Coordinates of C-alpha atoms and ligand atoms in Angstrom, one line a residue:
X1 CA -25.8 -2.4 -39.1
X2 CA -24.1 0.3 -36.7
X3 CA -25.7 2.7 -38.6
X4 CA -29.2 1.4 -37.4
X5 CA -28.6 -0.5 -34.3
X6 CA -25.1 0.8 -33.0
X7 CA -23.5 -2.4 -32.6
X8 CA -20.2 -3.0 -34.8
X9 CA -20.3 -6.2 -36.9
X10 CA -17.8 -9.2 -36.5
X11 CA -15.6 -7.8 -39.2
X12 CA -15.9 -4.1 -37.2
X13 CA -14.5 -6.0 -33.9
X14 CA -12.0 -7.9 -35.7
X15 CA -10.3 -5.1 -37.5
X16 CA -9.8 -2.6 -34.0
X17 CA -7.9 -6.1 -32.7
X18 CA -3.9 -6.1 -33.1
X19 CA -1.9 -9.0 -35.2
X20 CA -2.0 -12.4 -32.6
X21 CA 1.1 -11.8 -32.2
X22 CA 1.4 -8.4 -31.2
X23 CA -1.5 -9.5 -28.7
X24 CA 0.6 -12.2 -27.0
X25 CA 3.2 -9.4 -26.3
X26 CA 1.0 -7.7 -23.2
X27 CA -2.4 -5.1 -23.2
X28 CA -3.3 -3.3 -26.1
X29 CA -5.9 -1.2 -27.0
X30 CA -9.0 -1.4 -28.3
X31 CA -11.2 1.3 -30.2
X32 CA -14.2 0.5 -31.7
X33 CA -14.8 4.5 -33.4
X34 CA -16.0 3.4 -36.8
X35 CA -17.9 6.8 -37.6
X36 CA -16.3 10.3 -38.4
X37 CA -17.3 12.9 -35.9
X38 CA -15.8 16.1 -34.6
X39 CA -14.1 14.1 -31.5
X40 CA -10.2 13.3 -30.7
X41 CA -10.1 13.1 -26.7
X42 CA -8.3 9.4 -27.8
X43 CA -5.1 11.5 -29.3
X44 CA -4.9 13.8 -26.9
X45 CA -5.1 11.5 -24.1
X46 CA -2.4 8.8 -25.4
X47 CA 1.0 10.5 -24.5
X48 CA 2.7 7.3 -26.1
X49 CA 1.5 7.9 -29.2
X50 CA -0.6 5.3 -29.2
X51 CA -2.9 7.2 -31.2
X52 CA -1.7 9.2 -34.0
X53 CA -2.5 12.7 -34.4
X54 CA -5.4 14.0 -36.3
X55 CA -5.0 15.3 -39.4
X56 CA -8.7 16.2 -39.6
X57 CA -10.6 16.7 -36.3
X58 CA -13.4 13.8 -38.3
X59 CA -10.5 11.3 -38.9
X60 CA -11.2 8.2 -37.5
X61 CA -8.3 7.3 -34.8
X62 CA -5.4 5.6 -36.3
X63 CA -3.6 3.3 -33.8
X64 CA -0.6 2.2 -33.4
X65 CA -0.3 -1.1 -31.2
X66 CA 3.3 -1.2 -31.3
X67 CA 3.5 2.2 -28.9
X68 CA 0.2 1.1 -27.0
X69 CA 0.8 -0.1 -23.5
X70 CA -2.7 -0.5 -22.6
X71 CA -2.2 2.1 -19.6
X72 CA -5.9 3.2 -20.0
X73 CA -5.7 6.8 -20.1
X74 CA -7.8 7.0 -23.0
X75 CA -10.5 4.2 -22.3
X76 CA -11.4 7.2 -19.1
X77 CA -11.4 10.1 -22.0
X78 CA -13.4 9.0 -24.8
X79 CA -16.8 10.4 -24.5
X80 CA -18.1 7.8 -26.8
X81 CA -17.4 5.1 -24.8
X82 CA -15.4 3.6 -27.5
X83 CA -12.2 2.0 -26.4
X84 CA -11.3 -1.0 -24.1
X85 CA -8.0 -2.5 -23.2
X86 CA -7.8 -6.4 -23.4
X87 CA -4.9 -8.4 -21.9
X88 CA -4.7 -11.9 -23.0
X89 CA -1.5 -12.3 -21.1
X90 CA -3.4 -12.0 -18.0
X91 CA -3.7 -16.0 -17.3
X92 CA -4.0 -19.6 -19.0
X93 CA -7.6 -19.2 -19.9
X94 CA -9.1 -15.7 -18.8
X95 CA -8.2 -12.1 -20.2
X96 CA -8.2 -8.9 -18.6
X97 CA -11.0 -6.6 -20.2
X98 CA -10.4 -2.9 -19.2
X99 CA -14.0 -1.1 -20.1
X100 CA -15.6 2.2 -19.7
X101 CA -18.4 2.0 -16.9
X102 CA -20.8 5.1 -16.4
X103 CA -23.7 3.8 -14.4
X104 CA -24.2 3.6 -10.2
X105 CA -23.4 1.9 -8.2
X106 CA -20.2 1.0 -9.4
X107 CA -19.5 -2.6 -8.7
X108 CA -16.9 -3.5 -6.3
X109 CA -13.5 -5.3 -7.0
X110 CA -14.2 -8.9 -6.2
X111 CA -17.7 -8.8 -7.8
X112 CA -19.4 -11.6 -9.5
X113 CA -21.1 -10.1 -12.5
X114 CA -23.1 -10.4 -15.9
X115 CA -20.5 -9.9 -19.2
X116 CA -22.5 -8.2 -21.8
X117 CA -22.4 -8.6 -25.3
X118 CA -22.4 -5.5 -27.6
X119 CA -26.2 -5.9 -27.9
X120 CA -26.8 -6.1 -24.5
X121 CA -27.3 -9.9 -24.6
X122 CA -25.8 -12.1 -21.6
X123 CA -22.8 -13.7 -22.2
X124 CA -20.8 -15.3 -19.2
X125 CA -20.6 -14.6 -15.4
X126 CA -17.4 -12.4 -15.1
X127 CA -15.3 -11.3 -12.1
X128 CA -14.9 -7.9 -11.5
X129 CA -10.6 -7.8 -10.8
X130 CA -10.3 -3.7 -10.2
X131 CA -12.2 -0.7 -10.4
X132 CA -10.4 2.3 -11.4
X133 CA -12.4 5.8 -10.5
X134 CA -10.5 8.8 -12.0
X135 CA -11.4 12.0 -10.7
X136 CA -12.7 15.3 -13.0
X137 CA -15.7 15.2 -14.4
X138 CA -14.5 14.0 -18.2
X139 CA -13.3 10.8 -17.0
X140 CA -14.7 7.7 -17.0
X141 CA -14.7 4.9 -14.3
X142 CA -12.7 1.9 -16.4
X143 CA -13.8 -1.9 -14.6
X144 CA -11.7 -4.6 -15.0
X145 CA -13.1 -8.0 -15.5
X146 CA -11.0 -11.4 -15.9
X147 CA -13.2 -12.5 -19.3
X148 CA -12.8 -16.3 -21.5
X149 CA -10.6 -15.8 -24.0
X150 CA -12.4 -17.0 -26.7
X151 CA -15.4 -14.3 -25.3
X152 CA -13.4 -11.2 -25.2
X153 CA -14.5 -9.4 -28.7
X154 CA -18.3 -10.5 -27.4
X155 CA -17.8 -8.7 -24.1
X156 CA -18.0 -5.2 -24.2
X157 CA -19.7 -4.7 -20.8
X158 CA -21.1 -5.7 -17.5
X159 CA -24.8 -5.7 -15.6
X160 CA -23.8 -5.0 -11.8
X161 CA -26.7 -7.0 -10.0
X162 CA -29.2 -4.3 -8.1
X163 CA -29.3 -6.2 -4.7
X164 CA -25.6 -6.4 -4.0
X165 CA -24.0 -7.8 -0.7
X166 CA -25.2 -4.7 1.6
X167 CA -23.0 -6.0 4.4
X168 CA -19.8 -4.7 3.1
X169 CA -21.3 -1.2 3.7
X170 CA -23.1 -1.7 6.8
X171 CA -21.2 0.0 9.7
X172 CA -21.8 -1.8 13.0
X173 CA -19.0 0.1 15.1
X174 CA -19.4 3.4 14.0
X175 CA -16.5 4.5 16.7
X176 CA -14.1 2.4 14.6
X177 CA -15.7 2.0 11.3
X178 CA -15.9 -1.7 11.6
X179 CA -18.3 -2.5 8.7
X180 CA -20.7 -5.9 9.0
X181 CA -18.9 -7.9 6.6
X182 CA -15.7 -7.6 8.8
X183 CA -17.5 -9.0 11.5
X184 CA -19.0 -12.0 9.2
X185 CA -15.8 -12.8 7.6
X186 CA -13.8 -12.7 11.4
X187 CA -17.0 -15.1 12.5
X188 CA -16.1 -17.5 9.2
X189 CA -12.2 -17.6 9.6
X190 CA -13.0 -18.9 13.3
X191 CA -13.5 -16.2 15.9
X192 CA -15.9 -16.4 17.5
X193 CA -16.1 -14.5 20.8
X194 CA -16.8 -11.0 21.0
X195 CA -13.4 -10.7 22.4
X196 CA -11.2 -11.9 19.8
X197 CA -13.3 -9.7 17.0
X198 CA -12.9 -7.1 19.5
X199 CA -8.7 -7.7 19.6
X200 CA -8.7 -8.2 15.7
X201 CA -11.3 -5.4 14.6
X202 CA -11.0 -2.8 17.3
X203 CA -14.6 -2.9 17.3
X204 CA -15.9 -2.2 20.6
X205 CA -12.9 0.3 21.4
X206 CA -14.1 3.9 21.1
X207 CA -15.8 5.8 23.6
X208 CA -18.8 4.3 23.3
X209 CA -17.2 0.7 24.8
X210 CA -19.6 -1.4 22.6
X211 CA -22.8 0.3 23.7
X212 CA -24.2 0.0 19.7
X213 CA -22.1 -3.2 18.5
X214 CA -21.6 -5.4 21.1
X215 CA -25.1 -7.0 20.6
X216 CA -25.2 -7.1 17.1
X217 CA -21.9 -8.9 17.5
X218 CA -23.2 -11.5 19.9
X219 CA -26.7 -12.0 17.5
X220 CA -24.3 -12.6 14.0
X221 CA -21.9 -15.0 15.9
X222 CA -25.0 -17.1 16.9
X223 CA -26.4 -17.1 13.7
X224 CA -23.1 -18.4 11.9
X225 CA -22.4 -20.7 14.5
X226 CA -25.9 -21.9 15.8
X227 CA -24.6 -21.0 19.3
X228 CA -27.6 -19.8 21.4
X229 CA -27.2 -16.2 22.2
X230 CA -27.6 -16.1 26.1
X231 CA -24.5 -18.6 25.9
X232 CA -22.3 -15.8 24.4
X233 CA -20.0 -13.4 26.8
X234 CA -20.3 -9.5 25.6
X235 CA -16.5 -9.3 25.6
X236 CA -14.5 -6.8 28.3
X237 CA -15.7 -3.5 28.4
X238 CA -13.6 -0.5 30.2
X239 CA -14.5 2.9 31.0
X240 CA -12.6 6.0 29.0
X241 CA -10.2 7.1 30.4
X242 CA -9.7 10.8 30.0
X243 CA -6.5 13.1 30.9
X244 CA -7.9 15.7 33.1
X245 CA -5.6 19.2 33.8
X246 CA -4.3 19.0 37.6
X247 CA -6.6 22.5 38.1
X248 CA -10.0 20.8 37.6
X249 CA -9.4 18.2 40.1
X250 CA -8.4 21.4 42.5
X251 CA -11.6 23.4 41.5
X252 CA -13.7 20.0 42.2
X253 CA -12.2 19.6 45.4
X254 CA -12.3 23.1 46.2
X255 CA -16.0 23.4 45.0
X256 CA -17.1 20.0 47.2
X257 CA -15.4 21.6 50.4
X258 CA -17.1 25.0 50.0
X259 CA -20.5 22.6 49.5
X260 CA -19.4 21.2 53.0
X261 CA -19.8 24.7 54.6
Ligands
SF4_1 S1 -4.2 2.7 -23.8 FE1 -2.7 4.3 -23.2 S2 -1.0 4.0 -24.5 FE2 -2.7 2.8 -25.4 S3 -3.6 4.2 -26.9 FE3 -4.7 4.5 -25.0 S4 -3.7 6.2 -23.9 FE4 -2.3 5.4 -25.5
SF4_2 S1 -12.3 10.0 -28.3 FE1 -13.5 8.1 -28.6 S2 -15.3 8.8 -29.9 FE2 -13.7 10.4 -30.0 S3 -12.5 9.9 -31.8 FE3 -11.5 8.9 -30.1 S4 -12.3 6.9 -30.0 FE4 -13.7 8.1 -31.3

């Protein structure tokens, strides 16, 4: 079957899974390599000897889930995408799958999204719990998900919806990088004047004194609150407020009288 279609069969999964008790005891690792190539990015990763060294450059990876702490550093290394790190300590009823993620956009810790099966089949909503980017170019993004327990050797990984929340990027205060979804979640937790956002966010602080944001503000507080727009104060507004070197005010007033002669 993984010869023709590339998914691992039941037995496949079962045997890169650790004794149930040695799973009780914390993360462990997972690595589903069940076909000799030239490849051992796994070994030289591990620096806890989690994977045993090569005696062949086409072994397969022997591991050792007794010296495995499930840090991850190989999950990010292995070009094959072949290794996860599962949790089942994580809470009563939901484990921590650690998988390697290579597609954009990258989802965002907090996410709702689709847990794949190792066919690509939908399996159960999951929530996306962090999202680990390594930098240099041979490392993989690893995404944590909060999986069933009785689904974690079906997930193996995720479908990030295409039309995600946009808010979260939208900046609205570009002097104080207030995004959008600041400004909604402020709105939802019960401020709503453009003066307490203002207080809480800084929005409507920088030089430009809520030139750009103070209106779209005003618009998203009446439509989360059903408040009619004209109803709705723009908040306090001050002019900068610039230090200026004693010698310009002197070359001002020196310029105006000369004007006056
Ligand atoms: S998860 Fe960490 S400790 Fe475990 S085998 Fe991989 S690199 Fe080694
Ligand atoms: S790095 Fe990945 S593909 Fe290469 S041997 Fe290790 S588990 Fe297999």
């Amino acid at each position: 079957m993984l010869e023709k279609t590339g998914i691992p069969t039941k037995e496949q999964i079962d045997s890169a899974f650790p004794s149930e008790e040695r799973m009780k005891k914390g993360p462990f690792v997972v690595v589903e390599c069940f076909q000799k190539i030239p490849c051992n990015p796994c070994f030289t990763a591990c620096n806890r000897d989690g994977i045993k060294i090569f005696e062949d450059i086409n072994d397969l990876p022997n591991v050792d889930h007794e010296n495995c702490n499930g840090c991850t550093l190989c999950v990010s290394k292995c070009p094959g995408l072949a290794i996860t790190v599962v949790d089942m300590t994580y809470s009563e009823d939901k484990a921590l799958l650690k998988i390697p993620y290579e597609f954009l956009p990258l989802p965002r810790k907090g996410d709702r999204v689709t847990g794949l099966s190792h066919g690509g089949e939908e399996v159960e909503e999951v929530e996306v719990v962090n999202v680990q980017n390594p930098k240099g170019f041979d490392k993989t993004p690893v995404i944590s998900i909060a999986v069933s327990k009785d689904k974690v050797k079906e997930i193996r990984s995720i479908k990030v919806p295409k039309e995600r929340d946009r808010s979260r990027d939208e900046i609205v205060c570009r002097c104080s990088d207030v995004t959008l979804k600041e400004v909604r979640d402020l709105i939802h937790s019960g401020h709503t004047t453009v003066n307490e956002i203002k207080k809480i966010s800084r929005i409507g602080m920088g030089p430009c004194q809520g030139r750009t944001c103070s209106q779209v503000v005003i618009r998203e507080i009446a439509s989360i609150t059903g408040k009619d727009p004209s109803t709705l104060k723009p908040g306090t507004y001050r002019p900068v407020v610039r230090s200026v070197e004693m010698g310009k005010i002197l070359e001002a007033m020196e310029n105006e009288e000369a004007a006056k002669r």
